[in-house]
PDB file of C-alpha atoms and ligand atoms in Angstrom:
ATOM      1  CA  MET A   1     102.059 138.290 157.935  1.00 78.00           C
ATOM      2  CA  ILE A   2     102.662 134.525 159.105  1.00 89.00           C
ATOM      3  CA  THR A   3     100.907 131.512 157.363  1.00 94.00           C
ATOM      4  CA  GLU A   4      99.175 129.317 159.602  1.00 95.00           C
ATOM      5  CA  ALA A   5     100.761 126.156 158.227  1.00 95.00           C
ATOM      6  CA  LEU A   6      97.989 123.243 159.088  1.00 97.00           C
ATOM      7  CA  TYR A   7     100.149 120.749 157.624  1.00 97.00           C
ATOM      8  CA  LEU A   8     101.905 120.269 160.840  1.00 95.00           C
ATOM      9  CA  GLU A   9      98.942 119.569 162.965  1.00 94.00           C
ATOM     10  CA  ASP A  10      96.850 118.161 160.223  1.00 96.00           C
ATOM     11  CA  SER A  11      99.277 116.161 157.709  1.00 97.00           C
ATOM     12  CA  TYR A  12      95.991 114.219 156.577  1.00 98.00           C
ATOM     13  CA  LEU A  13      94.344 117.731 155.191  1.00 98.00           C
ATOM     14  CA  LYS A  14      93.951 117.613 151.447  1.00 98.00           C
ATOM     15  CA  GLU A  15      91.778 121.270 150.670  1.00 98.00           C
ATOM     16  CA  CYS A  16      91.394 124.476 152.855  1.00 98.00           C
ATOM     17  CA  ASP A  17      89.195 127.335 152.055  1.00 98.00           C
ATOM     18  CA  ALA A  18      92.188 130.303 152.573  1.00 98.00           C
ATOM     19  CA  LYS A  19      92.122 133.947 152.384  1.00 98.00           C
ATOM     20  CA  VAL A  20      94.907 135.519 149.938  1.00 98.00           C
ATOM     21  CA  VAL A  21      96.847 137.893 151.696  1.00 97.00           C
ATOM     22  CA  SER A  22      99.287 139.722 149.322  1.00 97.00           C
ATOM     23  CA  VAL A  23     100.334 138.796 145.379  1.00 97.00           C
ATOM     24  CA  LYS A  24     103.704 139.169 144.159  1.00 96.00           C
ATOM     25  CA  ASN A  25     104.789 139.858 140.743  1.00 95.00           C
ATOM     26  CA  GLY A  26     100.984 138.418 139.810  1.00 96.00           C
ATOM     27  CA  LYS A  27     101.700 134.644 140.486  1.00 97.00           C
ATOM     28  CA  CYS A  28     102.926 134.115 144.498  1.00 97.00           C
ATOM     29  CA  ILE A  29     100.301 134.081 146.287  1.00 98.00           C
ATOM     30  CA  VAL A  30     100.546 134.418 149.855  1.00 97.00           C
ATOM     31  CA  LEU A  31      97.233 132.890 152.190  1.00 97.00           C
ATOM     32  CA  ASP A  32      96.750 133.446 155.969  1.00 97.00           C
ATOM     33  CA  ARG A  33      96.281 129.072 155.928  1.00 97.00           C
ATOM     34  CA  THR A  34      97.355 126.882 153.429  1.00 98.00           C
ATOM     35  CA  VAL A  35      97.115 122.977 153.409  1.00 98.00           C
ATOM     36  CA  PHE A  36     100.676 123.654 151.197  1.00 98.00           C
ATOM     37  CA  TYR A  37     104.159 122.231 152.719  1.00 97.00           C
ATOM     38  CA  PRO A  38     106.853 124.760 151.281  1.00 97.00           C
ATOM     39  CA  LYS A  39     109.913 122.815 149.756  1.00 95.00           C
ATOM     40  CA  GLY A  40     112.414 122.817 153.310  1.00 90.00           C
ATOM     41  CA  GLY A  41     114.311 119.837 155.673  1.00 86.00           C
ATOM     42  CA  GLY A  42     114.780 117.626 152.280  1.00 89.00           C
ATOM     43  CA  GLN A  43     111.287 117.547 151.423  1.00 93.00           C
ATOM     44  CA  PRO A  44     109.875 118.750 148.328  1.00 96.00           C
ATOM     45  CA  CYS A  45     107.130 121.144 148.229  1.00 97.00           C
ATOM     46  CA  ASP A  46     103.791 120.302 147.622  1.00 98.00           C
ATOM     47  CA  THR A  47     101.665 120.645 143.965  1.00 98.00           C
ATOM     48  CA  GLY A  48      97.497 120.880 143.629  1.00 98.00           C
ATOM     49  CA  LYS A  49      95.488 123.803 143.117  1.00 98.00           C
ATOM     50  CA  ILE A  50      93.615 126.874 144.221  1.00 98.00           C
ATOM     51  CA  LYS A  51      90.617 127.642 143.400  1.00 98.00           C
ATOM     52  CA  LYS A  52      88.297 130.788 143.421  1.00 98.00           C
ATOM     53  CA  GLU A  53      84.872 130.148 141.632  1.00 95.00           C
ATOM     54  CA  ASP A  54      85.393 128.565 138.940  1.00 95.00           C
ATOM     55  CA  GLN A  55      88.942 129.950 138.059  1.00 97.00           C
ATOM     56  CA  THR A  56      91.564 126.890 138.493  1.00 98.00           C
ATOM     57  CA  TYR A  57      95.183 128.280 139.530  1.00 98.00           C
ATOM     58  CA  ASN A  58      97.932 125.618 139.253  1.00 98.00           C
ATOM     59  CA  VAL A  59     100.298 125.871 142.205  1.00 98.00           C
ATOM     60  CA  VAL A  60     103.548 125.001 140.852  1.00 98.00           C
ATOM     61  CA  TYR A  61     105.767 125.870 143.897  1.00 98.00           C
ATOM     62  CA  VAL A  62     105.653 126.397 147.520  1.00 98.00           C
ATOM     63  CA  GLY A  63     108.275 128.357 149.715  1.00 96.00           C
ATOM     64  CA  LYS A  64     109.114 129.514 152.958  1.00 93.00           C
ATOM     65  CA  PHE A  65     110.092 132.960 153.548  1.00 89.00           C
ATOM     66  CA  SER A  66     110.482 134.383 157.283  1.00 83.00           C
ATOM     67  CA  GLY A  67     107.328 132.742 158.127  1.00 83.00           C
ATOM     68  CA  GLU A  68     104.623 133.486 154.723  1.00 93.00           C
ATOM     69  CA  ILE A  69     103.814 130.932 152.424  1.00 96.00           C
ATOM     70  CA  SER A  70     103.811 131.574 148.876  1.00 97.00           C
ATOM     71  CA  HIS A  71     102.599 130.160 146.764  1.00 98.00           C
ATOM     72  CA  GLU A  72     103.641 130.383 142.897  1.00 98.00           C
ATOM     73  CA  VAL A  73     100.561 129.697 140.878  1.00 98.00           C
ATOM     74  CA  ASP A  74     100.811 129.164 136.823  1.00 98.00           C
ATOM     75  CA  ARG A  75      98.891 132.639 135.875  1.00 97.00           C
ATOM     76  CA  ILE A  76      97.671 135.534 137.363  1.00 97.00           C
ATOM     77  CA  GLY A  77      94.599 136.473 138.275  1.00 97.00           C
ATOM     78  CA  LEU A  78      93.897 136.535 141.690  1.00 98.00           C
ATOM     79  CA  ARG A  79      94.190 139.364 143.755  1.00 97.00           C
ATOM     80  CA  GLU A  80      94.470 140.583 147.389  1.00 97.00           C
ATOM     81  CA  GLY A  81      91.354 139.502 149.907  1.00 97.00           C
ATOM     82  CA  ASP A  82      90.266 136.549 147.675  1.00 98.00           C
ATOM     83  CA  ARG A  83      88.500 133.704 149.321  1.00 98.00           C
ATOM     84  CA  VAL A  84      90.089 130.637 147.899  1.00 98.00           C
ATOM     85  CA  HIS A  85      90.446 127.365 148.483  1.00 98.00           C
ATOM     86  CA  CYS A  86      93.290 124.827 148.845  1.00 98.00           C
ATOM     87  CA  VAL A  87      93.085 121.455 147.428  1.00 98.00           C
ATOM     88  CA  LEU A  88      96.863 119.518 147.228  1.00 98.00           C
ATOM     89  CA  ASP A  89      97.599 116.623 144.709  1.00 98.00           C
ATOM     90  CA  TRP A  90      96.866 114.428 147.840  1.00 98.00           C
ATOM     91  CA  ASP A  91      98.904 111.612 145.677  1.00 97.00           C
ATOM     92  CA  ARG A  92     102.604 112.689 144.741  1.00 97.00           C
ATOM     93  CA  ARG A  93     101.772 114.277 149.238  1.00 97.00           C
ATOM     94  CA  TYR A  94     101.066 110.566 150.679  1.00 97.00           C
ATOM     95  CA  LYS A  95     104.259 109.509 148.699  1.00 96.00           C
ATOM     96  CA  LEU A  96     106.329 111.856 150.194  1.00 96.00           C
ATOM     97  CA  MET A  97     104.665 111.202 153.393  1.00 96.00           C
ATOM     98  CA  ARG A  98     105.077 107.609 153.256  1.00 96.00           C
ATOM     99  CA  SER A  99     108.894 108.010 151.985  1.00 94.00           C
ATOM    100  CA  HIS A 100     109.646 110.666 154.938  1.00 94.00           C
ATOM    101  CA  THR A 101     108.995 107.973 157.980  1.00 95.00           C
ATOM    102  CA  ALA A 102     110.639 105.027 156.004  1.00 95.00           C
ATOM    103  CA  ALA A 103     113.534 107.849 155.697  1.00 93.00           C
ATOM    104  CA  HIS A 104     113.729 108.467 159.498  1.00 93.00           C
ATOM    105  CA  VAL A 105     113.152 104.372 160.825  1.00 95.00           C
ATOM    106  CA  PHE A 106     116.500 103.772 158.021  1.00 93.00           C
ATOM    107  CA  ALA A 107     118.717 107.080 159.455  1.00 91.00           C
ATOM    108  CA  SER A 108     117.666 105.297 163.098  1.00 92.00           C
ATOM    109  CA  LEU A 109     118.568 101.854 162.591  1.00 92.00           C
ATOM    110  CA  LEU A 110     121.417 102.652 160.542  1.00 89.00           C
ATOM    111  CA  CYS A 111     122.696 105.363 162.956  1.00 87.00           C
ATOM    112  CA  ASP A 112     121.774 103.586 166.387  1.00 86.00           C
ATOM    113  CA  ASP A 113     123.788 100.427 165.416  1.00 86.00           C
ATOM    114  CA  THR A 114     127.253 101.890 163.446  1.00 86.00           C
ATOM    115  CA  GLY A 115     127.374 105.170 164.663  1.00 84.00           C
ATOM    116  CA  ALA A 116     126.832 106.506 160.927  1.00 86.00           C
ATOM    117  CA  LEU A 117     126.001 110.307 160.996  1.00 85.00           C
ATOM    118  CA  VAL A 118     123.980 112.082 158.408  1.00 87.00           C
ATOM    119  CA  THR A 119     125.226 113.998 156.162  1.00 87.00           C
ATOM    120  CA  GLY A 120     122.036 114.655 153.861  1.00 87.00           C
ATOM    121  CA  ASN A 121     118.914 113.809 152.487  1.00 87.00           C
ATOM    122  CA  GLN A 122     116.691 114.489 149.787  1.00 92.00           C
ATOM    123  CA  LEU A 123     113.088 112.861 149.119  1.00 92.00           C
ATOM    124  CA  GLU A 124     111.870 112.871 145.888  1.00 88.00           C
ATOM    125  CA  GLU A 125     107.856 111.484 145.056  1.00 83.00           C
ATOM    126  CA  ASP A 126     108.986 107.261 145.495  1.00 80.00           C
ATOM    127  CA  LYS A 127     112.447 107.861 145.997  1.00 90.00           C
ATOM    128  CA  VAL A 128     115.014 108.636 149.075  1.00 94.00           C
ATOM    129  CA  ARG A 129     118.482 109.751 149.302  1.00 94.00           C
ATOM    130  CA  PHE A 130     120.607 109.116 152.144  1.00 90.00           C
ATOM    131  CA  ASP A 131     123.633 110.298 152.732  1.00 91.00           C
ATOM    132  CA  PHE A 132     125.998 109.493 155.433  1.00 91.00           C
ATOM    133  CA  SER A 133     129.309 109.452 157.120  1.00 89.00           C
ATOM    134  CA  LEU A 134     130.334 105.817 158.103  1.00 84.00           C
ATOM    135  CA  GLU A 135     134.122 104.598 157.607  1.00 81.00           C
ATOM    136  CA  ALA A 136     133.429 100.734 156.927  1.00 75.00           C
ATOM    137  CA  PHE A 137     131.026 100.407 154.690  1.00 72.00           C
ATOM    138  CA  ASP A 138     129.678  97.129 152.789  1.00 82.00           C
ATOM    139  CA  ARG A 139     126.798  96.942 150.327  1.00 87.00           C
ATOM    140  CA  ASP A 140     125.570  93.897 152.324  1.00 90.00           C
ATOM    141  CA  VAL A 141     124.936  95.685 155.332  1.00 88.00           C
ATOM    142  CA  LEU A 142     122.750  98.302 153.653  1.00 91.00           C
ATOM    143  CA  VAL A 143     121.029  95.532 152.087  1.00 93.00           C
ATOM    144  CA  GLU A 144     120.384  94.204 156.019  1.00 93.00           C
ATOM    145  CA  TYR A 145     119.539  97.492 157.349  1.00 93.00           C
ATOM    146  CA  THR A 146     117.099  97.543 154.352  1.00 95.00           C
ATOM    147  CA  ASN A 147     115.597  94.436 155.710  1.00 97.00           C
ATOM    148  CA  LYS A 148     114.789  95.309 159.223  1.00 96.00           C
ATOM    149  CA  ALA A 149     113.186  98.634 158.189  1.00 97.00           C
ATOM    150  CA  ASN A 150     110.569  96.427 155.829  1.00 98.00           C
ATOM    151  CA  GLU A 151     110.278  94.114 159.156  1.00 97.00           C
ATOM    152  CA  MET A 152     109.677  97.747 161.156  1.00 97.00           C
ATOM    153  CA  PHE A 153     106.692  98.575 158.368  1.00 98.00           C
ATOM    154  CA  LYS A 154     105.118  95.218 158.845  1.00 98.00           C
ATOM    155  CA  LYS A 155     104.314  96.648 162.427  1.00 96.00           C
ATOM    156  CA  ASP A 156     102.119  98.552 164.053  1.00 96.00           C
ATOM    157  CA  VAL A 157     104.208 101.228 165.005  1.00 97.00           C
ATOM    158  CA  LEU A 158     102.639 104.888 165.630  1.00 98.00           C
ATOM    159  CA  VAL A 159     104.177 108.172 164.694  1.00 97.00           C
ATOM    160  CA  GLU A 160     103.312 111.310 166.847  1.00 97.00           C
ATOM    161  CA  TRP A 161     104.609 114.663 166.385  1.00 95.00           C
ATOM    162  CA  TYR A 162     104.270 117.671 168.854  1.00 95.00           C
ATOM    163  CA  GLU A 163     105.564 120.701 170.274  1.00 93.00           C
ATOM    164  CA  LEU A 164     108.807 120.890 173.355  1.00 93.00           C
ATOM    165  CA  PRO A 165     110.389 124.131 174.414  1.00 93.00           C
ATOM    166  CA  ARG A 166     113.769 123.762 172.537  1.00 89.00           C
ATOM    167  CA  GLU A 167     115.717 122.917 175.841  1.00 89.00           C
ATOM    168  CA  GLU A 168     113.972 119.718 176.688  1.00 92.00           C
ATOM    169  CA  ALA A 169     114.227 118.806 172.887  1.00 89.00           C
ATOM    170  CA  LEU A 170     117.796 119.274 172.552  1.00 88.00           C
ATOM    171  CA  ARG A 171     118.135 116.929 175.853  1.00 89.00           C
ATOM    172  CA  ILE A 172     117.042 114.019 173.737  1.00 88.00           C
ATOM    173  CA  GLN A 173     119.401 112.052 172.337  1.00 83.00           C
ATOM    174  CA  GLY A 174     120.244 112.166 168.556  1.00 80.00           C
ATOM    175  CA  VAL A 175     117.466 114.612 168.039  1.00 83.00           C
ATOM    176  CA  VAL A 176     119.512 116.337 165.557  1.00 79.00           C
ATOM    177  CA  LYS A 177     120.882 113.780 162.791  1.00 71.00           C
ATOM    178  CA  MET A 178     121.802 116.494 160.294  1.00 65.00           C
ATOM    179  CA  ALA A 179     124.728 119.336 161.730  1.00 52.00           C
ATOM    180  CA  GLU A 180     123.895 121.234 158.920  1.00 54.00           C
ATOM    181  CA  ALA A 181     119.812 121.151 159.729  1.00 59.00           C
ATOM    182  CA  PHE A 182     120.179 122.160 163.552  1.00 66.00           C
ATOM    183  CA  PRO A 183     117.039 123.485 164.561  1.00 68.00           C
ATOM    184  CA  PRO A 184     115.986 127.478 163.762  1.00 70.00           C
ATOM    185  CA  ASN A 185     116.716 129.788 167.016  1.00 77.00           C
ATOM    186  CA  ILE A 186     113.029 129.079 167.933  1.00 80.00           C
ATOM    187  CA  PRO A 187     111.232 128.964 171.943  1.00 86.00           C
ATOM    188  CA  ARG A 188     109.505 125.319 171.028  1.00 90.00           C
ATOM    189  CA  LEU A 189     110.322 122.807 168.564  1.00 90.00           C
ATOM    190  CA  ARG A 190     108.951 120.019 166.746  1.00 91.00           C
ATOM    191  CA  ILE A 191     109.377 116.586 167.857  1.00 93.00           C
ATOM    192  CA  VAL A 192     108.444 113.729 164.971  1.00 94.00           C
ATOM    193  CA  GLU A 193     108.454 110.332 167.104  1.00 95.00           C
ATOM    194  CA  VAL A 194     108.287 107.140 165.672  1.00 96.00           C
ATOM    195  CA  VAL A 195     107.347 105.938 169.281  1.00 96.00           C
ATOM    196  CA  GLY A 196     109.761 103.241 170.610  1.00 92.00           C
ATOM    197  CA  VAL A 197     111.882 104.339 167.478  1.00 91.00           C
ATOM    198  CA  ASP A 198     113.312 107.535 167.118  1.00 91.00           C
ATOM    199  CA  LYS A 199     112.738 111.336 167.831  1.00 92.00           C
ATOM    200  CA  GLN A 200     113.999 114.195 165.807  1.00 90.00           C
ATOM    201  CA  ALA A 201     112.736 117.627 165.439  1.00 89.00           C
ATOM    202  CA  ASP A 202     111.655 118.505 162.239  1.00 89.00           C
ATOM    203  CA  GLY A 203     108.972 120.139 160.823  1.00 90.00           C
ATOM    204  CA  GLY A 204     107.744 117.810 158.050  1.00 94.00           C
ATOM    205  CA  THR A 205     105.319 115.689 157.335  1.00 96.00           C
ATOM    206  CA  HIS A 206     105.058 111.867 157.954  1.00 97.00           C
ATOM    207  CA  VAL A 207     102.299 108.973 157.633  1.00 98.00           C
ATOM    208  CA  LYS A 208     101.163 107.730 161.554  1.00 98.00           C
ATOM    209  CA  ASN A 209     101.776 104.113 161.283  1.00 98.00           C
ATOM    210  CA  LEU A 210     104.220 102.785 159.494  1.00 98.00           C
ATOM    211  CA  ARG A 211     102.145  99.957 158.524  1.00 98.00           C
ATOM    212  CA  GLU A 212     100.894 102.685 155.658  1.00 98.00           C
ATOM    213  CA  VAL A 213     104.996 103.280 154.622  1.00 97.00           C
ATOM    214  CA  GLY A 214     104.426  99.890 152.811  1.00 97.00           C
ATOM    215  CA  GLN A 215     107.830  98.569 151.897  1.00 97.00           C
ATOM    216  CA  ILE A 216     111.396  99.769 150.593  1.00 97.00           C
ATOM    217  CA  ALA A 217     113.967  99.054 148.049  1.00 96.00           C
ATOM    218  CA  LEU A 218     117.836  99.528 148.179  1.00 95.00           C
ATOM    219  CA  LEU A 219     118.128 101.244 144.421  1.00 94.00           C
ATOM    220  CA  LYS A 220     121.809 102.114 144.464  1.00 92.00           C
ATOM    221  CA  VAL A 221     125.051 102.513 147.104  1.00 92.00           C
ATOM    222  CA  GLU A 222     127.581 105.112 146.652  1.00 91.00           C
ATOM    223  CA  ASN A 223     130.829 105.754 147.896  1.00 88.00           C
ATOM    224  CA  LYS A 224     131.521 109.413 147.632  1.00 86.00           C
ATOM    225  CA  GLY A 225     134.568 109.754 149.354  1.00 83.00           C
ATOM    226  CA  LYS A 226     136.638 108.438 152.129  1.00 83.00           C
ATOM    227  CA  HIS A 227     133.584 108.085 154.558  1.00 86.00           C
ATOM    228  CA  ASN A 228     130.806 109.942 152.920  1.00 90.00           C
ATOM    229  CA  ARG A 229     128.586 106.982 151.451  1.00 90.00           C
ATOM    230  CA  ARG A 230     124.894 107.649 149.156  1.00 93.00           C
ATOM    231  CA  VAL A 231     122.318 105.183 149.553  1.00 93.00           C
ATOM    232  CA  TYR A 232     118.969 105.338 146.929  1.00 95.00           C
ATOM    233  CA  PHE A 233     116.057 103.866 147.804  1.00 95.00           C
ATOM    234  CA  GLU A 234     112.442 103.564 146.986  1.00 95.00           C
ATOM    235  CA  LEU A 235     108.986 102.693 147.946  1.00 95.00           C
ATOM    236  CA  LEU A 236     107.593  99.842 146.319  1.00 93.00           C
TER     237      LEU A 236
HETATM  238 ZN1   ZN B 301     110.564 113.905 158.968  1.00 82.94          ZN
END
């Protein structure tokens, strides 16, 4: 059964009611609907709690397996058919939404100007690792793009998400920034648009306005071979 992924529509939803569809190994819980984001696309999974009456189960991992979203909890006790209430660790999720949105803006500014290609992207709670391929390499250039991104985060720029038919979506220039992360073979793709800045095929969670990102700081720049660069930045 495909879990209804409520975070795709509304990334600000912090809680929901749900029903337990199946339980594997006592601790892996599939729900009919969820607010928990499963690990994927460079974004870590959410954590939080699943509550059943006065019992609380801590969600330690969330993964997606052929459309089923499985929540690993810290102890056994939940059963098929149970009515439960899901509560996100919202502080963590909100930071991930901010850093994820920051990564879009940084990547788009850098790639549009320099022709750099994104080769990897890993979010942590308040830190982003970003890998790209670029021959000419200069720390000052990256400082400059960090500053440019920070200027963007002072503006009321909206971030929107919607679905498009696959063929139409793939005609958008730059919609797929990472070759390895080519979108799944499904008829409609979810597009995340930083209005006027960037459009990407993307299943993650983002903030609705660039002002919510705050500011970022460049932490570290590494050379990983002839063309491969790695930068880390953090949310301030
Ligand atoms: Zn994204």
